[in-house]
Amino acid sequence: MRLPISGAVRVPYEELGRSAVRLGLELKEGWARSGSEQHAVFGTHVVVRQSVAPPAREPVKPRR
């Protein structure tokens, strides 16, 4: 029996890294206050794979 491939969440790591560097530079240069709340929203999305699809229907075998 072969197990289906699981679903996944795609994360924009490059954008996440750029934002982290930008925030670090802002803190270093004094443009952002240390300890202040920072919020960022990134466009993650679900990658649908076999494990989240409805199960395949098996043909009904006739009874003898």
CSV table of C-alpha atoms in Angstrom, one decimal:
chain,number,residue,atom,x,y,z
A,1,MET,CA,0.0,0.0,0.0
A,2,ARG,CA,1.4,3.4,-1.0
A,3,LEU,CA,0.7,6.3,1.3
A,4,PRO,CA,-0.5,9.6,-0.3
A,5,ILE,CA,1.8,12.6,-0.4
A,6,SER,CA,0.8,15.1,2.4
A,7,GLY,CA,-0.3,18.7,1.9
A,8,ALA,CA,2.1,21.6,2.6
A,9,VAL,CA,2.1,25.3,3.3
A,10,ARG,CA,4.2,27.5,1.0
A,11,VAL,CA,6.1,30.2,2.9
A,12,PRO,CA,7.8,33.2,1.1
A,13,TYR,CA,11.1,32.7,2.8
A,14,GLU,CA,12.9,35.3,0.6
A,15,GLU,CA,10.4,38.0,1.6
A,16,LEU,CA,10.5,36.9,5.2
A,17,GLY,CA,14.3,37.3,5.2
A,18,ARG,CA,14.2,40.7,3.6
A,19,SER,CA,11.8,41.9,6.2
A,20,ALA,CA,13.9,40.5,9.0
A,21,VAL,CA,17.0,42.3,7.7
A,22,ARG,CA,15.1,45.6,7.1
A,23,LEU,CA,13.8,45.5,10.7
A,24,GLY,CA,17.3,44.7,12.1
A,25,LEU,CA,18.8,47.7,10.2
A,26,GLU,CA,15.9,50.0,11.4
A,27,LEU,CA,16.7,48.9,15.0
A,28,LYS,CA,20.4,49.5,14.5
A,29,GLU,CA,20.0,52.9,13.0
A,30,GLY,CA,17.4,54.0,15.5
A,31,TRP,CA,14.5,54.2,13.1
A,32,ALA,CA,12.5,51.7,15.0
A,33,ARG,CA,12.2,51.5,18.8
A,34,SER,CA,13.5,48.4,20.5
A,35,GLY,CA,10.7,46.5,22.2
A,36,SER,CA,8.0,48.1,20.1
A,37,GLU,CA,5.5,45.7,18.4
A,38,GLN,CA,6.2,45.0,14.8
A,39,HIS,CA,3.7,43.2,12.6
A,40,ALA,CA,4.1,41.7,9.1
A,41,VAL,CA,1.7,39.7,7.0
A,42,PHE,CA,3.1,37.3,4.4
A,43,GLY,CA,1.2,35.6,1.6
A,44,THR,CA,1.3,32.0,2.6
A,45,HIS,CA,-0.9,29.4,0.9
A,46,VAL,CA,-1.8,25.8,1.2
A,47,VAL,CA,-0.4,23.4,-1.5
A,48,VAL,CA,-3.1,20.8,-2.1
A,49,ARG,CA,-1.7,17.3,-2.7
A,50,GLN,CA,-3.1,13.8,-2.8
A,51,SER,CA,-3.7,13.5,0.9
A,52,VAL,CA,-6.3,16.3,0.9
A,53,ALA,CA,-8.2,15.0,-2.1
A,54,PRO,CA,-11.3,12.9,-1.7
A,55,PRO,CA,-10.4,9.1,-1.7
A,56,ALA,CA,-10.5,7.4,-5.0
A,57,ARG,CA,-13.5,5.2,-5.5
A,58,GLU,CA,-12.7,1.5,-6.0
A,59,PRO,CA,-14.8,-0.4,-8.5
A,60,VAL,CA,-17.4,-2.6,-6.8
A,61,LYS,CA,-16.7,-6.3,-7.3
A,62,PRO,CA,-19.7,-8.5,-8.2
A,63,ARG,CA,-20.6,-11.1,-5.6
A,64,ARG,CA,-20.5,-14.7,-6.7
